[in-house]
Amino acid sequence: MAEILLQMENIQKYFTGVHALDDAFLSVNYGEVHALVGENGAGKSTLMKILNGIYKKDGGRIIYKGKEVEIDTPQQAQSLGIGMIHQELNLMPHLTVAENIFIGKEPLKGVFLDKKRANIEAGELLRSLNIEIDPAAPVNTLSVAKQQMVEIAKALSYNSELLVMDEPSAALTENEIQELFKFIRNLKNKGNGIIYISHRLDELPEIADRVTVMRDGQYIGSACMKDITKQQIISMMVGRTIYEEPKTKSSVPVDAPVVLDVRELTAGYNVKKVSFTLRKGEILGFAGLMGAGRTETMRALFGADPVESGDIFVNGQKVRIKSPSDAIKHGIGYLSEDRKGFGLAVGLSVRDNCVMTNLEEYTKNLLVDDKRIQEVTEEYIDKIAIKTPSTMQLVKNLSGGNQQKIVVAKWLIRNCDILIFDEPTRGIDVGAKSEIYKLMTKLTEEENKSIIMISSDMPELLRMSDRIMVMCEGRITGELDISEVSQEQIMALATMNM
Amino acid sequence: MENTTLNKAKKPSFGLHKLLALSVLVILYVFFSIFGNNFLSWDTLINILNASYYIGFMAIGVTFVIITGGIDLSLGTTLMTSALIGGAAYNMLGWSIAASLVLTILTATAFGILNGVMVAYLKLPPFIATLGSQMVGMGFGAIVTKVMTMRYPTVGTEDAWFKYVFYMTDPNSPIGRFPVGALWLLAAFLVASVLLNQTRFGRYTYAIGSNREAARLSGIKTRRWLALIYTLCGFFSGLAGIFFAAAYTTIIPGTGNGLELLAIAGVVIGGTSMSGGVGSLTGTMIGVFVMSVLKQGLMSMGLQGHWQTFFTGIVVIGAVLLDNYRIAAANRVKKPT
């Protein structure tokens, strides 16, 4: 029987009012690659951040090498021998491989850096891992896969026995993935334990020994890879009871006109020949996992990022959209997933934000017409029930739900007919969520708006959408009518590598 | 949570800094009136006003730029260069003084456009772009004038009206010695305030400084507006150039750098945040006057120029420290929500 390296039991974590982890469990053996899977927001990252000392757990035990340990800081995790390889690599691109590996513990000769010894020691470490990299090479001259190996070598230089890898294969080509896998097997044979987080279910049988599934912050189950199918993993990932009634059939009349027709839109590295249509009064859901290219698609459509190729038709007319102001002219509004980063100027007032899209309309004789701005802001505060003490309140002092409503107001005041909601309820509490849902329904049913909704929240997709497009790695992998959709189907399409 | 938001709304964090700056100004004035030699007099007041014009105009222009989160280091040399070019037209080419002043303004505006294009369209960091144009401007002025000092009309010459209109009224006129420059500065301040507070230009200035990407995604043509804001700043440096010429008559090539820092210091004392999105022209004016009161006051106590520099430095640091403390305090209040 294999010996247990790490056991996390009964882990609890609360974020202001949200029970993020409820009885989470994970057990990893020496010499094992253990896959950790779950939807976005299932709690994988939170659990790993607790293991790494970034978050403090609110309950439960961590047993590492047979002893109960408290991990309060990443430094403690490091000294225990727990190494974390983040999805975004934490290397300093202009420094050499050796400098990166020994950052914070540079070999010294007196008060001076001993570069020679650093290079020799780094070289030895890399050789022992069968990595062929020149320790004196600057990191930014290496391929992404090689950089990842440097990061792993860096983690191992702290004598790490447990490595956490967050989506290590996401940015790699097929050849590079094989290189990485070879390397991981090598580590495994030396007795290291590896927690392997991935959305790519297809690659798990090749690399993982066991798998643990999480959902909604809870432990769902573990199994040996050879005893479980992809289908079974998917049903564990999504097999929740849906409390809110999902839509059973589309509420859009069959003869509703197409308001937006996107054909073979290609942009950046993550939008590949995306085609879809949106009809009047429809809520079109976009499903997919993190990095599926949904936000990138919408940003390209909105003119926020440059488009390489593809055609866009609004109300049957071909349009050219080169900047957000072009998109807005054609009645398209984009409500970003990152409200504070892209949606709002939080240091400004409710009023200033509300008319930011449409200040031309509220200008008279070159002067801004504050009286009418006040009126229209009050009108929309009423209309969509924004809770704010005054129109002059700074947006940063409002709750997430109310901030989101201000973003909505902003686009309604501009009179946009096509609204793109990107993760409309992320970071919003339950009550505010249902208000946003009500608002979206009202917009489509009473005001004839058409909505594209990107969401990673499965119940939300099923409750709100009339039709669902599924994306994976920059491509549309499926289109599902709400009357025939199942969570399993969506997840299968969302993890389908093409 | 509802309650905390309600409480916050009653005291907007915005006015507090202005109030503080204003009280510093009053305290300084009272202090020097008591301890200074002959400080409380019409002459001293005129001197305080006179010391403020050109700094004031630059400070008004650069307030817009700083609210966008940018900076303009070329103010001082743009002031000198534009005054030099205007002076060259007047001295060397025999242009009328009026036409020369128009050329002064146009030259400064051109430098503003240059800065705007570099920052908004070529995406150079404002610090670097305007540092470059500072040096280019200084060199350009010296090259054009062949390193000769330019002279503007002075009292007693044919074009003396220039001094009477932009600096000080004719002492022999019915109203006597009156600092007209102060009225011009007041007018510029009022016009700029309308521009900042009541036009799209002003709203977009705040929007760009608060969150440039959100502004762009709201359909605001951020690059165009940003270029315009730098252009406006150049225009104000040109105004500053005219008033500098009216006050000091001679313009020497190769000078001017360092003046921009006084203007920026005034803006900062007035509570405009270097990180953008927050700021006011009222604050800027108070900041500018804090510096000139300090200057005249220290002089009235028999302390010379280097003391003024020393204490201005202390006030700048103190103003920003105070602001940091105020923001931290405001955030502490907000935490429980």
CSV table of C-alpha atoms in Angstrom, one decimal, chain A residues 75-243:
chain,number,residue,atom,x,y,z
A,75,GLN,CA,7.2,30.7,3.1
A,76,GLN,CA,6.1,28.1,5.5
A,77,ALA,CA,4.7,26.0,2.7
A,78,GLN,CA,8.0,26.2,1.0
A,79,SER,CA,10.0,25.2,4.0
A,80,LEU,CA,7.7,22.2,4.5
A,81,GLY,CA,8.5,21.2,1.0
A,82,ILE,CA,5.3,22.1,-0.8
A,83,GLY,CA,5.9,23.8,-4.1
A,84,MET,CA,3.4,25.6,-6.2
A,85,ILE,CA,3.6,26.1,-10.0
A,86,HIS,CA,1.0,28.7,-10.9
A,87,GLN,CA,-0.6,29.0,-14.3
A,88,GLU,CA,1.0,32.3,-14.9
A,89,LEU,CA,4.7,31.6,-14.4
A,90,ASN,CA,6.4,33.6,-11.7
A,91,LEU,CA,9.8,33.9,-13.3
A,92,MET,CA,11.7,37.1,-14.0
A,93,PRO,CA,12.1,37.0,-17.7
A,94,HIS,CA,15.3,39.1,-18.0
A,95,LEU,CA,17.2,37.1,-15.4
A,96,THR,CA,19.0,33.9,-16.2
A,97,VAL,CA,17.8,30.4,-15.3
A,98,ALA,CA,20.2,30.1,-12.5
A,99,GLU,CA,19.3,33.6,-11.1
A,100,ASN,CA,15.7,32.6,-11.2
A,101,ILE,CA,16.2,29.3,-9.5
A,102,PHE,CA,18.2,30.9,-6.6
A,103,ILE,CA,16.3,34.1,-6.2
A,104,GLY,CA,16.1,34.9,-2.5
A,105,LYS,CA,18.8,32.4,-1.6
A,106,GLU,CA,21.6,33.4,-3.9
A,107,PRO,CA,25.0,31.7,-3.3
A,108,LEU,CA,27.4,34.4,-1.9
A,109,LYS,CA,31.1,34.9,-1.7
A,110,GLY,CA,31.4,37.3,1.2
A,111,VAL,CA,28.9,40.1,0.3
A,112,PHE,CA,29.2,39.5,-3.4
A,113,LEU,CA,27.1,37.2,-5.6
A,114,ASP,CA,28.8,34.0,-6.5
A,115,LYS,CA,27.6,33.6,-10.1
A,116,LYS,CA,29.9,30.8,-10.9
A,117,ARG,CA,28.6,28.6,-8.1
A,118,ALA,CA,25.0,29.5,-8.9
A,119,ASN,CA,25.5,28.4,-12.4
A,120,ILE,CA,27.2,25.2,-11.4
A,121,GLU,CA,24.6,24.3,-8.8
A,122,ALA,CA,21.7,25.2,-11.1
A,123,GLY,CA,23.3,23.0,-13.8
A,124,GLU,CA,23.6,20.1,-11.4
A,125,LEU,CA,20.0,20.5,-10.4
A,126,LEU,CA,18.8,20.6,-14.0
A,127,ARG,CA,20.9,17.6,-15.0
A,128,SER,CA,19.5,15.6,-12.1
A,129,LEU,CA,16.0,16.3,-13.5
A,130,ASN,CA,17.1,15.4,-17.0
A,131,ILE,CA,16.4,19.0,-18.2
A,132,GLU,CA,18.7,20.2,-20.9
A,133,ILE,CA,18.8,24.0,-20.3
A,134,ASP,CA,21.8,26.3,-20.1
A,135,PRO,CA,21.7,27.8,-16.6
A,136,ALA,CA,23.2,31.0,-17.9
A,137,ALA,CA,20.5,31.6,-20.5
A,138,PRO,CA,18.0,34.4,-19.8
A,139,VAL,CA,14.6,32.9,-19.1
A,140,ASN,CA,12.8,34.9,-21.9
A,141,THR,CA,14.9,33.1,-24.5
A,142,LEU,CA,13.3,29.7,-23.5
A,143,SER,CA,10.1,28.1,-24.8
A,144,VAL,CA,7.1,28.2,-22.4
A,145,ALA,CA,7.5,24.5,-21.7
A,146,LYS,CA,11.2,25.0,-20.8
A,147,GLN,CA,10.2,28.0,-18.6
A,148,GLN,CA,7.7,25.8,-16.8
A,149,MET,CA,10.5,23.3,-16.1
A,150,VAL,CA,12.7,26.0,-14.7
A,151,GLU,CA,9.8,26.9,-12.4
A,152,ILE,CA,9.5,23.3,-11.3
A,153,ALA,CA,13.3,23.1,-10.8
A,154,LYS,CA,13.0,26.2,-8.7
A,155,ALA,CA,10.4,24.6,-6.6
A,156,LEU,CA,12.4,21.5,-6.3
A,157,SER,CA,15.5,23.5,-5.2
A,158,TYR,CA,13.6,24.0,-1.9
A,159,ASN,CA,13.6,20.2,-1.6
A,160,SER,CA,9.9,20.1,-2.4
A,161,GLU,CA,8.3,16.7,-2.2
A,162,LEU,CA,4.8,17.8,-3.1
A,163,LEU,CA,4.2,19.9,-6.2
A,164,VAL,CA,1.0,21.6,-7.2
A,165,MET,CA,0.6,22.3,-10.9
A,166,ASP,CA,-2.2,24.5,-12.0
A,167,GLU,CA,-3.1,23.9,-15.6
A,168,PRO,CA,0.4,23.2,-16.7
A,169,SER,CA,-0.5,22.1,-20.1
A,170,ALA,CA,-2.8,25.0,-21.0
A,171,ALA,CA,-0.2,27.1,-22.8
A,172,LEU,CA,1.7,24.2,-24.4
A,173,THR,CA,1.8,22.6,-27.8
A,174,GLU,CA,1.3,18.9,-28.2
A,175,ASN,CA,5.0,18.1,-28.4
A,176,GLU,CA,5.7,20.3,-25.4
A,177,ILE,CA,3.0,18.5,-23.4
A,178,GLN,CA,4.7,15.2,-24.1
A,179,GLU,CA,8.0,16.7,-22.9
A,180,LEU,CA,6.2,17.9,-19.8
A,181,PHE,CA,4.6,14.5,-19.1
A,182,LYS,CA,7.9,12.7,-19.5
A,183,PHE,CA,9.3,15.1,-16.9
A,184,ILE,CA,6.4,14.6,-14.5
A,185,ARG,CA,6.7,10.8,-14.7
A,186,ASN,CA,10.4,11.1,-13.9
A,187,LEU,CA,9.5,13.2,-10.8
A,188,LYS,CA,6.9,10.7,-9.8
A,189,ASN,CA,9.4,7.8,-10.0
A,190,LYS,CA,11.6,9.7,-7.6
A,191,GLY,CA,8.8,9.6,-5.1
A,192,ASN,CA,7.4,13.1,-5.4
A,193,GLY,CA,3.7,13.6,-5.0
A,194,ILE,CA,2.1,15.8,-7.6
A,195,ILE,CA,-1.3,17.5,-7.6
A,196,TYR,CA,-2.3,18.1,-11.2
A,197,ILE,CA,-5.1,20.6,-11.8
A,198,SER,CA,-6.5,20.5,-15.4
A,199,HIS,CA,-9.6,21.2,-17.4
A,200,ARG,CA,-8.4,18.8,-20.1
A,201,LEU,CA,-10.1,15.7,-19.0
A,202,ASP,CA,-8.8,13.8,-22.1
A,203,GLU,CA,-5.2,14.0,-21.0
A,204,LEU,CA,-5.8,12.8,-17.5
A,205,PRO,CA,-5.7,9.0,-18.2
A,206,GLU,CA,-2.3,9.5,-19.7
A,207,ILE,CA,-0.7,11.3,-16.8
A,208,ALA,CA,-2.7,10.9,-13.6
A,209,ASP,CA,-2.9,7.9,-11.2
A,210,ARG,CA,-6.0,9.1,-9.3
A,211,VAL,CA,-8.5,11.8,-9.6
A,212,THR,CA,-10.4,13.9,-7.1
A,213,VAL,CA,-13.5,15.7,-8.2
A,214,MET,CA,-14.8,18.9,-6.4
A,215,ARG,CA,-18.0,20.7,-7.0
A,216,ASP,CA,-19.4,23.9,-5.3
A,217,GLY,CA,-16.6,23.8,-2.7
A,218,GLN,CA,-17.3,20.2,-1.7
A,219,TYR,CA,-15.5,17.0,-2.0
A,220,ILE,CA,-17.4,14.8,-4.4
A,221,GLY,CA,-15.2,11.7,-4.7
A,222,SER,CA,-11.9,10.2,-5.7
A,223,ALA,CA,-11.1,7.3,-8.0
A,224,CYS,CA,-8.3,5.5,-9.7
A,225,MET,CA,-7.9,6.8,-13.3
A,226,LYS,CA,-8.1,3.4,-14.7
A,227,ASP,CA,-11.4,2.6,-13.1
A,228,ILE,CA,-13.3,5.7,-14.2
A,229,THR,CA,-14.4,7.1,-17.6
A,230,LYS,CA,-14.5,10.7,-18.8
A,231,GLN,CA,-18.3,10.5,-18.7
A,232,GLN,CA,-18.3,9.5,-15.1
A,233,ILE,CA,-16.0,12.3,-14.2
A,234,ILE,CA,-18.2,14.8,-15.9
A,235,SER,CA,-21.3,13.6,-14.1
A,236,MET,CA,-19.5,14.0,-10.8
A,237,MET,CA,-18.4,17.5,-11.8
A,238,VAL,CA,-21.9,18.7,-12.7
A,239,GLY,CA,-24.2,16.3,-10.9
A,240,ARG,CA,-25.8,18.9,-8.7
A,241,THR,CA,-29.4,19.3,-8.0
A,242,ILE,CA,-30.6,22.5,-9.6
A,243,TYR,CA,-32.6,24.4,-7.1
